[in-house]
CSV table of N, CA and C in Angstrom, one decimal:
chain,number,residue,atom,x,y,z
C,1,MET,N,165.3,-34.1,-75.2
C,1,MET,CA,166.3,-34.5,-74.9
C,1,MET,C,166.5,-32.9,-75.0
C,2,ILE,N,165.6,-32.3,-75.8
C,2,ILE,CA,166.2,-30.8,-76.4
C,2,ILE,C,166.2,-30.0,-74.9
C,3,ALA,N,164.5,-30.1,-74.3
C,3,ALA,CA,165.0,-29.6,-72.8
C,3,ALA,C,166.1,-29.7,-72.1
C,4,ASP,N,166.2,-31.0,-72.1
C,4,ASP,CA,167.5,-31.2,-70.8
C,4,ASP,C,168.9,-30.5,-71.4
C,5,VAL,N,169.1,-30.1,-72.8
C,5,VAL,CA,170.4,-29.3,-73.1
C,5,VAL,C,169.7,-28.1,-73.2
C,6,LEU,N,168.8,-27.5,-73.2
C,6,LEU,CA,168.9,-26.3,-73.2
C,6,LEU,C,168.3,-26.1,-71.5
C,7,ASP,N,168.8,-27.2,-70.9
C,7,ASP,CA,168.2,-27.0,-69.6
C,7,ASP,C,166.7,-26.1,-69.8
C,8,ILE,N,165.4,-26.6,-69.8
C,8,ILE,CA,164.5,-25.4,-69.8
C,8,ILE,C,163.6,-26.7,-69.3
C,9,ASN,N,162.4,-26.5,-69.3
C,9,ASN,CA,161.1,-26.8,-68.8
C,9,ASN,C,160.3,-27.0,-70.0
C,10,PRO,N,160.1,-28.4,-70.3
C,10,PRO,CA,159.8,-29.8,-72.0
C,10,PRO,C,158.5,-28.8,-72.1
C,11,VAL,N,157.4,-28.3,-71.0
C,11,VAL,CA,155.9,-27.4,-71.4
C,11,VAL,C,156.8,-26.3,-71.8
C,12,TRP,N,157.3,-25.4,-72.0
C,12,TRP,CA,157.8,-24.3,-72.7
C,12,TRP,C,158.2,-24.4,-74.0
C,13,LEU,N,158.5,-25.7,-74.3
C,13,LEU,CA,159.6,-25.6,-75.5
C,13,LEU,C,158.6,-26.2,-76.6
C,14,MET,N,157.5,-26.9,-75.4
C,14,MET,CA,155.9,-27.4,-76.0
C,14,MET,C,154.8,-26.5,-77.1
C,15,GLY,N,155.2,-24.9,-76.3
C,15,GLY,CA,154.5,-24.1,-77.0
C,15,GLY,C,154.1,-23.2,-75.9
C,16,ALA,N,154.4,-23.6,-74.5
C,16,ALA,CA,153.2,-22.9,-73.6
C,16,ALA,C,153.9,-21.4,-73.1
C,17,ASP,N,153.1,-20.5,-73.7
C,17,ASP,CA,153.5,-19.0,-72.5
C,17,ASP,C,154.2,-18.1,-72.2
C,18,THR,N,154.0,-18.9,-70.4
C,18,THR,CA,153.7,-18.5,-69.6
C,18,THR,C,155.5,-18.4,-69.1
C,19,GLN,N,155.4,-17.3,-68.3
C,19,GLN,CA,157.5,-17.2,-67.8
C,19,GLN,C,157.2,-18.7,-67.3
C,20,LYS,N,156.4,-18.9,-66.3
C,20,LYS,CA,156.8,-19.5,-64.7
C,20,LYS,C,157.0,-20.9,-65.7
C,21,ALA,N,156.6,-21.4,-66.7
C,21,ALA,CA,156.4,-23.2,-67.6
C,21,ALA,C,158.2,-23.0,-68.2
C,22,ARG,N,158.5,-21.9,-68.4
C,22,ARG,CA,159.9,-21.3,-69.0
C,22,ARG,C,160.4,-21.5,-68.4
C,23,VAL,N,160.8,-22.1,-66.5
C,23,VAL,CA,161.6,-22.5,-65.8
C,23,VAL,C,161.4,-23.9,-65.3
C,24,LYS,N,162.9,-24.6,-65.3
C,24,LYS,CA,162.4,-26.3,-65.6
C,24,LYS,C,162.7,-26.4,-63.9
C,25,ASN,N,161.0,-26.5,-63.4
C,25,ASN,CA,160.7,-27.0,-62.2
C,25,ASN,C,160.1,-28.4,-62.0
C,26,TYR,N,161.0,-29.0,-62.9
C,26,TYR,CA,160.3,-30.2,-62.6
C,26,TYR,C,160.4,-31.2,-62.5
C,27,SER,N,161.5,-31.2,-60.8
C,27,SER,CA,162.0,-32.3,-60.7
C,27,SER,C,160.9,-33.0,-59.8
C,28,LYS,N,160.9,-33.6,-59.3
C,28,LYS,CA,160.5,-35.3,-58.7
C,28,LYS,C,160.9,-34.6,-56.8
C,29,ASN,N,159.0,-35.0,-56.2
C,29,ASN,CA,159.5,-34.2,-54.6
C,29,ASN,C,159.8,-36.3,-53.7
C,30,VAL,N,160.2,-36.0,-52.2
C,30,VAL,CA,159.9,-37.6,-52.1
C,30,VAL,C,159.3,-37.1,-50.6
C,31,LYS,N,157.8,-38.3,-50.5
C,31,LYS,CA,157.5,-37.9,-48.6
C,31,LYS,C,158.5,-38.3,-48.6
C,32,ILE,N,158.4,-37.5,-46.9
C,32,ILE,CA,159.3,-37.9,-45.1
C,32,ILE,C,157.8,-37.9,-44.7
C,33,PRO,N,158.2,-39.0,-44.1
C,33,PRO,CA,157.0,-38.8,-42.7
C,33,PRO,C,157.3,-37.8,-41.5
C,34,VAL,N,156.3,-37.0,-41.6
C,34,VAL,CA,156.3,-36.3,-39.4
C,34,VAL,C,155.7,-37.0,-38.6
C,35,LEU,N,157.3,-37.3,-37.9
C,35,LEU,CA,157.3,-38.8,-36.9
C,35,LEU,C,155.9,-37.9,-35.8
C,36,GLY,N,155.3,-37.7,-35.6
C,36,GLY,CA,154.7,-37.0,-34.3
C,36,GLY,C,155.3,-35.3,-34.3
C,37,VAL,N,155.0,-35.0,-32.7
C,37,VAL,CA,155.2,-34.2,-32.2
C,37,VAL,C,156.6,-34.0,-30.8
C,38,VAL,N,157.8,-33.1,-31.1
C,38,VAL,CA,158.7,-33.1,-31.0
C,38,VAL,C,158.6,-31.4,-29.7
C,39,ARG,N,159.6,-31.7,-28.7
C,39,ARG,CA,158.9,-30.7,-27.4
C,39,ARG,C,160.4,-29.4,-28.0
C,40,ALA,N,159.7,-28.3,-28.1
C,40,ALA,CA,160.7,-27.0,-28.1
C,40,ALA,C,160.2,-26.9,-26.7
C,41,GLY,N,161.0,-27.1,-26.0
C,41,GLY,CA,161.3,-26.8,-24.2
C,41,GLY,C,161.4,-27.6,-23.8
C,42,LEU,N,160.6,-28.3,-22.4
C,42,LEU,CA,161.8,-29.4,-21.6
C,42,LEU,C,161.6,-30.7,-22.8
C,43,PRO,N,162.5,-30.9,-22.2
C,43,PRO,CA,162.3,-32.5,-22.8
C,43,PRO,C,160.9,-33.3,-22.5
C,44,MET,N,160.4,-33.8,-23.9
C,44,MET,CA,159.1,-34.7,-23.4
C,44,MET,C,159.5,-36.3,-24.4
C,45,ASP,N,158.9,-37.4,-23.9
C,45,ASP,CA,158.3,-39.1,-24.3
C,45,ASP,C,158.3,-38.5,-26.2
C,46,ALA,N,159.3,-39.4,-26.6
C,46,ALA,CA,159.1,-39.0,-28.0
C,46,ALA,C,159.1,-40.5,-28.6
C,47,VAL,N,157.4,-40.2,-29.2
C,47,VAL,CA,156.7,-41.1,-29.7
C,47,VAL,C,156.7,-40.8,-31.3
C,48,GLU,N,156.7,-42.2,-32.1
C,48,GLU,CA,157.0,-42.4,-33.0
C,48,GLU,C,155.7,-42.9,-34.1
C,49,ASN,N,154.9,-41.7,-34.0
C,49,ASN,CA,153.1,-42.3,-34.8
C,49,ASN,C,154.2,-41.1,-35.8
C,50,ILE,N,153.5,-41.7,-37.1
C,50,ILE,CA,153.0,-41.3,-38.7
C,50,ILE,C,152.1,-39.8,-38.4
C,51,ILE,N,152.4,-38.7,-37.9
C,51,ILE,CA,151.3,-38.0,-38.6
C,51,ILE,C,150.8,-36.8,-39.1
C,52,ASP,N,151.4,-37.1,-40.2
C,52,ASP,CA,151.2,-36.5,-41.4
C,52,ASP,C,152.9,-36.8,-42.4
C,53,TYR,N,153.0,-36.5,-43.5
C,53,TYR,CA,153.8,-36.5,-44.6
C,53,TYR,C,153.8,-34.9,-44.7
C,54,GLU,N,155.6,-34.2,-45.2
C,54,GLU,CA,155.5,-33.3,-46.2
C,54,GLU,C,156.6,-33.6,-47.5
C,55,GLU,N,156.8,-32.6,-48.4
C,55,GLU,CA,157.5,-33.7,-49.3
C,55,GLU,C,159.1,-32.8,-49.0
C,56,ILE,N,159.9,-33.2,-49.7
C,56,ILE,CA,161.2,-32.9,-50.3
C,56,ILE,C,162.0,-32.7,-50.5
C,57,ARG,N,162.6,-32.7,-51.9
C,57,ARG,CA,162.8,-31.9,-52.9
C,57,ARG,C,163.9,-33.6,-53.1
C,58,GLU,N,163.9,-33.9,-54.6
C,58,GLU,CA,165.0,-34.9,-54.8
C,58,GLU,C,166.4,-34.9,-54.6
C,59,GLU,N,166.9,-34.0,-55.0
C,59,GLU,CA,168.1,-33.2,-54.6
C,59,GLU,C,167.9,-33.7,-53.1
C,60,MET,N,167.8,-33.1,-52.4
C,60,MET,CA,168.1,-33.2,-50.5
C,60,MET,C,167.8,-34.7,-49.9
C,61,ALA,N,167.1,-35.1,-51.3
C,61,ALA,CA,166.8,-36.4,-50.3
C,61,ALA,C,168.1,-37.9,-50.6
C,62,ARG,N,168.2,-36.9,-51.7
C,62,ARG,CA,169.9,-37.2,-52.5
C,62,ARG,C,170.5,-37.6,-50.9
C,63,THR,N,170.7,-36.6,-50.0
C,63,THR,CA,171.9,-36.2,-49.5
C,63,THR,C,172.1,-37.0,-48.0
C,64,GLY,N,170.7,-37.9,-48.3
C,64,GLY,CA,170.5,-38.9,-46.6
C,64,GLY,C,169.2,-38.9,-45.7
C,65,ALA,N,169.1,-39.6,-45.0
C,65,ALA,CA,167.9,-40.4,-44.4
C,65,ALA,C,166.8,-38.9,-44.1
C,66,PHE,N,165.3,-38.2,-44.0
C,66,PHE,CA,165.0,-37.3,-43.4
C,66,PHE,C,163.8,-37.9,-42.4
C,67,PHE,N,163.4,-37.1,-42.1
C,67,PHE,CA,161.8,-37.1,-41.4
C,67,PHE,C,162.1,-36.0,-41.1
C,68,ALA,N,160.7,-35.6,-40.4
C,68,ALA,CA,160.0,-34.4,-40.0
C,68,ALA,C,159.3,-34.7,-38.7
C,69,LEU,N,159.1,-33.5,-37.9
C,69,LEU,CA,158.4,-33.4,-36.5
C,69,LEU,C,157.6,-32.4,-36.6
C,70,GLN,N,157.1,-32.4,-36.1
C,70,GLN,CA,156.4,-31.3,-35.8
C,70,GLN,C,156.7,-29.9,-34.6
C,71,ILE,N,156.2,-28.6,-34.2
C,71,ILE,CA,156.9,-28.5,-32.9
C,71,ILE,C,155.6,-27.9,-31.8
C,72,LYS,N,156.2,-28.5,-31.1
C,72,LYS,CA,155.3,-28.7,-29.6
C,72,LYS,C,156.4,-27.7,-28.3
C,73,GLY,N,155.4,-26.1,-28.0
C,73,GLY,CA,156.2,-25.9,-27.4
C,73,GLY,C,157.0,-24.4,-27.4
C,74,ASP,N,156.9,-23.1,-26.7
C,74,ASP,CA,157.8,-22.3,-27.5
C,74,ASP,C,159.4,-21.9,-26.5
C,75,SER,N,160.2,-23.1,-26.5
C,75,SER,CA,160.9,-22.8,-26.0
C,75,SER,C,161.8,-22.3,-27.6
C,76,MET,N,161.9,-22.6,-28.7
C,76,MET,CA,162.7,-22.0,-29.7
C,76,MET,C,162.0,-20.7,-30.4
C,77,GLU,N,161.4,-19.6,-29.6
C,77,GLU,CA,160.3,-18.4,-30.3
C,77,GLU,C,162.0,-17.8,-30.3
C,78,PRO,N,161.5,-16.8,-31.2
C,78,PRO,CA,160.4,-16.6,-32.1
C,78,PRO,C,161.2,-17.4,-33.6
C,79,LYS,N,162.1,-17.5,-33.6
C,79,LYS,CA,162.4,-18.1,-35.1
C,79,LYS,C,161.1,-19.9,-34.9
C,80,ILE,N,161.6,-20.4,-34.0
C,80,ILE,CA,160.7,-21.7,-34.5
C,80,ILE,C,159.2,-21.5,-33.6
C,81,SER,N,158.2,-21.5,-33.7
C,81,SER,CA,156.8,-21.6,-33.1
C,81,SER,C,156.1,-22.7,-33.1
C,82,GLU,N,155.4,-23.3,-31.9
C,82,GLU,CA,154.4,-24.2,-31.4
C,82,GLU,C,153.8,-24.6,-32.7
C,83,GLY,N,153.7,-26.1,-33.2
C,83,GLY,CA,153.0,-25.9,-34.4
C,83,GLY,C,153.7,-26.4,-35.7
C,84,ASP,N,154.7,-25.4,-36.0
C,84,ASP,CA,155.9,-25.3,-37.3
C,84,ASP,C,156.2,-27.2,-37.3
C,85,VAL,N,156.7,-27.1,-39.0
C,85,VAL,CA,157.6,-28.4,-39.0
C,85,VAL,C,158.8,-27.9,-39.3
C,86,VAL,N,159.8,-28.9,-37.9
C,86,VAL,CA,161.2,-29.3,-38.6
C,86,VAL,C,161.3,-30.3,-40.2
C,87,ILE,N,162.5,-30.2,-40.8
C,87,ILE,CA,162.7,-31.0,-41.1
C,87,ILE,C,164.0,-31.3,-40.8
C,88,VAL,N,164.3,-32.5,-40.1
C,88,VAL,CA,165.5,-33.0,-40.2
C,88,VAL,C,166.4,-34.0,-40.9
C,89,ARG,N,167.7,-33.8,-40.8
C,89,ARG,CA,168.4,-34.8,-40.7
C,89,ARG,C,168.8,-35.5,-40.8
C,90,LYS,N,168.7,-37.4,-40.5
C,90,LYS,CA,169.0,-38.1,-39.8
C,90,LYS,C,170.8,-37.7,-39.8
C,91,GLN,N,171.5,-38.0,-39.1
C,91,GLN,CA,173.3,-37.4,-38.1
C,91,GLN,C,173.4,-37.8,-36.6
C,92,PRO,N,174.0,-38.7,-36.3
C,92,PRO,CA,174.8,-38.9,-35.2
C,92,PRO,C,174.8,-37.1,-34.0
C,93,ASP,N,175.9,-36.7,-34.8
C,93,ASP,CA,176.7,-35.5,-34.1
C,93,ASP,C,176.5,-34.3,-35.0
C,94,VAL,N,176.3,-32.9,-35.0
C,94,VAL,CA,176.3,-31.4,-35.5
C,94,VAL,C,177.4,-30.5,-34.6
C,95,GLU,N,177.2,-29.6,-35.9
C,95,GLU,CA,178.6,-28.8,-34.9
C,95,GLU,C,177.8,-27.8,-34.3
C,96,SER,N,179.7,-27.6,-33.4
C,96,SER,CA,178.5,-26.6,-32.1
C,96,SER,C,178.1,-25.4,-32.9
C,97,GLY,N,177.2,-24.9,-32.3
C,97,GLY,CA,176.0,-23.6,-33.1
C,97,GLY,C,174.7,-24.2,-33.8
C,98,GLU,N,174.9,-25.6,-33.9
C,98,GLU,CA,173.8,-25.8,-35.0
C,98,GLU,C,172.7,-26.4,-34.2
C,99,ILE,N,171.5,-26.8,-34.8
C,99,ILE,CA,170.0,-26.8,-33.9
C,99,ILE,C,169.8,-28.1,-34.6
C,100,ALA,N,169.4,-28.6,-33.7
C,100,ALA,CA,168.7,-30.4,-33.5
C,100,ALA,C,168.3,-30.3,-32.8
C,101,VAL,N,167.6,-32.6,-33.1
C,101,VAL,CA,166.8,-32.9,-32.6
C,101,VAL,C,167.6,-33.5,-31.7
C,102,ILE,N,167.8,-33.7,-30.0
C,102,ILE,CA,168.3,-34.4,-29.5
C,102,ILE,C,167.3,-35.7,-28.7
C,103,LEU,N,168.0,-36.5,-28.2
C,103,LEU,CA,167.0,-37.3,-27.4
C,103,LEU,C,168.0,-37.5,-25.5
C,104,VAL,N,167.4,-37.3,-25.0
C,104,VAL,CA,167.6,-37.6,-23.3
C,104,VAL,C,167.1,-38.4,-22.7
C,105,ASN,N,167.5,-39.0,-22.1
C,105,ASN,CA,166.8,-40.5,-21.3
C,105,ASN,C,166.7,-41.5,-21.8
C,106,GLY,N,167.2,-41.6,-23.4
C,106,GLY,CA,166.1,-42.0,-23.9
C,106,GLY,C,165.0,-42.5,-24.6
C,107,ASP,N,164.2,-41.2,-24.2
C,107,ASP,CA,162.9,-40.9,-24.9
C,107,ASP,C,161.8,-39.9,-24.6
C,108,GLU,N,162.9,-39.2,-24.2
C,108,GLU,CA,162.2,-37.4,-24.4
C,108,GLU,C,162.8,-36.0,-25.0
C,109,ALA,N,162.7,-36.0,-26.3
C,109,ALA,CA,163.1,-35.6,-27.5
C,109,ALA,C,163.1,-34.4,-26.9
C,110,THR,N,163.8,-33.1,-27.1
C,110,THR,CA,163.6,-31.9,-27.1
C,110,THR,C,165.0,-31.3,-29.5
C,111,VAL,N,164.4,-30.3,-28.7
C,111,VAL,CA,164.5,-29.0,-30.0
C,111,VAL,C,166.0,-27.7,-29.7
C,112,LYS,N,167.0,-28.7,-29.5
C,112,LYS,CA,167.6,-26.9,-29.2
C,112,LYS,C,168.7,-26.6,-29.6
C,113,ARG,N,169.7,-25.4,-29.9
C,113,ARG,CA,170.7,-24.9,-30.2
C,113,ARG,C,171.9,-25.9,-29.0
C,114,VAL,N,172.8,-26.5,-30.2
C,114,VAL,CA,173.7,-27.4,-29.4
C,114,VAL,C,174.7,-26.5,-29.7
C,115,GLN,N,175.5,-26.7,-28.1
C,115,GLN,CA,176.5,-25.7,-27.7
C,115,GLN,C,177.6,-27.1,-27.1
C,116,ARG,N,178.4,-27.7,-27.3
C,116,ARG,CA,179.7,-28.2,-27.4
C,116,ARG,C,180.7,-27.4,-26.2
C,117,PHE,N,181.1,-28.0,-25.2
C,117,PHE,CA,182.4,-27.5,-24.3
C,117,PHE,C,182.7,-28.9,-24.4
C,118,ASP,N,184.8,-28.4,-23.4
C,118,ASP,CA,185.0,-29.7,-23.1
C,118,ASP,C,184.7,-31.0,-22.2
C,119,GLY,N,183.8,-30.3,-21.0
C,119,GLY,CA,183.3,-31.6,-20.5
C,119,GLY,C,182.4,-31.4,-20.3
C,120,GLY,N,181.8,-31.3,-22.0
C,120,GLY,CA,180.2,-31.4,-21.9
C,120,GLY,C,179.5,-31.0,-22.8
C,121,ILE,N,178.2,-30.6,-22.7
C,121,ILE,CA,177.6,-30.1,-23.8
C,121,ILE,C,176.6,-29.0,-23.5
C,122,ASN,N,175.5,-27.9,-24.0
C,122,ASN,CA,174.8,-27.6,-23.2
C,122,ASN,C,173.8,-27.8,-25.1
C,123,LEU,N,172.1,-27.6,-24.4
C,123,LEU,CA,170.9,-27.7,-25.1
C,123,LEU,C,170.8,-25.9,-25.1
C,124,ILE,N,170.4,-25.1,-26.0
C,124,ILE,CA,170.1,-23.6,-25.9
C,124,ILE,C,168.8,-23.8,-26.9
C,125,PRO,N,168.2,-23.2,-25.7
C,125,PRO,CA,167.0,-22.6,-26.8
C,125,PRO,C,167.3,-21.0,-26.9
C,126,THR,N,166.3,-21.1,-27.6
C,126,THR,CA,166.7,-19.1,-27.9
C,126,THR,C,165.5,-18.2,-27.7
C,127,ASN,N,164.4,-18.5,-27.4
C,127,ASN,CA,163.6,-17.6,-26.3
C,127,ASN,C,164.1,-17.4,-24.3
C,128,PRO,N,164.5,-16.1,-24.1
C,128,PRO,CA,165.0,-16.7,-22.6
C,128,PRO,C,164.5,-17.0,-21.5
C,129,ALA,N,163.2,-17.0,-21.8
C,129,ALA,CA,162.4,-17.5,-20.9
C,129,ALA,C,163.2,-18.1,-20.3
C,130,TYR,N,163.3,-19.7,-21.3
C,130,TYR,CA,163.9,-20.8,-20.6
C,130,TYR,C,165.5,-20.6,-20.3
C,131,SER,N,165.3,-21.4,-19.5
C,131,SER,CA,167.4,-21.9,-19.2
C,131,SER,C,167.9,-22.7,-20.3
C,132,VAL,N,169.0,-23.0,-19.9
C,132,VAL,CA,170.0,-23.4,-20.7
C,132,VAL,C,169.8,-25.3,-19.9
C,133,LEU,N,169.9,-26.3,-20.8
C,133,LEU,CA,170.0,-27.8,-20.4
C,133,LEU,C,172.1,-27.7,-21.2
C,134,THR,N,172.7,-28.6,-19.4
C,134,THR,CA,173.8,-28.5,-19.1
C,134,THR,C,173.6,-30.4,-18.8
C,135,PHE,N,174.3,-30.9,-20.2
C,135,PHE,CA,175.4,-32.5,-19.6
C,135,PHE,C,176.3,-32.7,-19.5
C,136,THR,N,176.8,-33.1,-18.5
C,136,THR,CA,178.5,-33.3,-18.5
C,136,THR,C,178.4,-34.2,-18.9
C,137,ASN,N,179.6,-34.0,-19.7
C,137,ASN,CA,180.1,-35.9,-20.4
C,137,ASN,C,180.4,-36.9,-19.5
C,138,ALA,N,180.1,-37.3,-18.6
C,138,ALA,CA,179.4,-38.9,-17.8
C,138,ALA,C,177.5,-38.5,-18.0
C,139,GLN,N,176.9,-37.6,-17.8
C,139,GLN,CA,175.4,-37.2,-18.3
C,139,GLN,C,175.4,-38.0,-19.0
C,140,ILE,N,176.4,-37.5,-20.6
C,140,ILE,CA,176.3,-37.7,-22.4
C,140,ILE,C,175.7,-39.4,-22.2
C,141,GLU,N,176.9,-39.8,-21.5
C,141,GLU,CA,177.1,-41.8,-21.4
C,141,GLU,C,176.0,-42.1,-20.8
C,142,SER,N,175.7,-41.9,-19.3
C,142,SER,CA,175.2,-42.7,-18.6
C,142,SER,C,173.8,-42.3,-18.9
C,143,LEU,N,172.7,-40.7,-19.1
C,143,LEU,CA,171.3,-40.8,-18.9
C,143,LEU,C,170.8,-41.6,-20.4
C,144,PRO,N,171.2,-42.2,-21.5
C,144,PRO,CA,172.3,-40.9,-22.3
C,144,PRO,C,171.9,-39.8,-22.9
C,145,VAL,N,172.4,-39.0,-23.5
C,145,VAL,CA,171.9,-38.0,-23.9
C,145,VAL,C,172.4,-38.5,-25.8
C,146,ARG,N,172.0,-38.0,-26.5
C,146,ARG,CA,171.7,-38.6,-27.9
C,146,ARG,C,171.6,-37.7,-29.1
C,147,ILE,N,171.9,-37.5,-30.0
C,147,ILE,CA,171.4,-36.0,-31.0
C,147,ILE,C,171.3,-37.7,-32.3
C,148,LEU,N,169.8,-36.9,-32.5
C,148,LEU,CA,169.3,-37.8,-33.3
C,148,LEU,C,169.3,-37.5,-34.8
C,149,GLY,N,169.3,-36.1,-35.0
C,149,GLY,CA,169.5,-35.2,-36.1
C,149,GLY,C,169.6,-34.1,-36.4
C,150,LYS,N,170.0,-33.2,-37.0
C,150,LYS,CA,170.2,-32.1,-37.6
C,150,LYS,C,169.1,-31.3,-38.2
C,151,VAL,N,168.5,-30.0,-37.7
C,151,VAL,CA,167.5,-29.1,-38.1
C,151,VAL,C,167.9,-28.9,-39.5
C,152,VAL,N,167.1,-29.1,-41.0
C,152,VAL,CA,167.9,-28.5,-41.7
C,152,VAL,C,166.9,-27.0,-43.0
C,153,GLU,N,166.2,-28.1,-41.7
C,153,GLU,CA,164.9,-26.6,-42.8
C,153,GLU,C,163.7,-26.9,-41.9
C,154,LEU,N,162.9,-25.8,-42.3
C,154,LEU,CA,161.6,-25.1,-41.4
C,154,LEU,C,160.1,-25.0,-41.8
C,155,ARG,N,159.7,-25.3,-41.8
C,155,ARG,CA,158.3,-25.2,-42.5
C,155,ARG,C,156.7,-24.6,-41.7
C,156,ALA,N,157.0,-22.9,-41.6
C,156,ALA,CA,156.3,-22.1,-40.6
C,156,ALA,C,154.8,-22.9,-41.1
C,157,LYS,N,154.0,-23.4,-40.0
C,157,LYS,CA,152.2,-23.0,-40.4
C,157,LYS,C,151.5,-22.2,-39.9
C,158,PHE,N,150.5,-21.9,-40.6
C,158,PHE,CA,149.5,-20.7,-40.1
C,158,PHE,C,148.0,-21.5,-39.8
């Protein structure tokens, strides 16, 4: 209780003499599944196979439902590279300019920056070697094109 009042790590309070032990960083982590691979390039079949787990802070986990995806392809380079893992908050919509995981044709997933316009949506790669994917409002409904979630964190893998 004293450690909580002083906002310090109880390990430091019990006599540990390191600066690291003084910082209160003992919050719990929550494991979320890495649900396979998502294409940062052309859309590819979305298959939900758990290939690994990532941990996120408990505080973040309280803000919604999360999953992770491993990146395949290079359309979002240089920021997001093949093999990286993105942490995604499940949500059906994002603001224009945000990076999202988008499902096209019901079974093809891709990661792109979303740009909205009156007649539809652009899915924009950051790599100039790739073209912008444009969908009209009619195509969004008929294909369909659906946002699965917002990319909230990138974990680079070496």
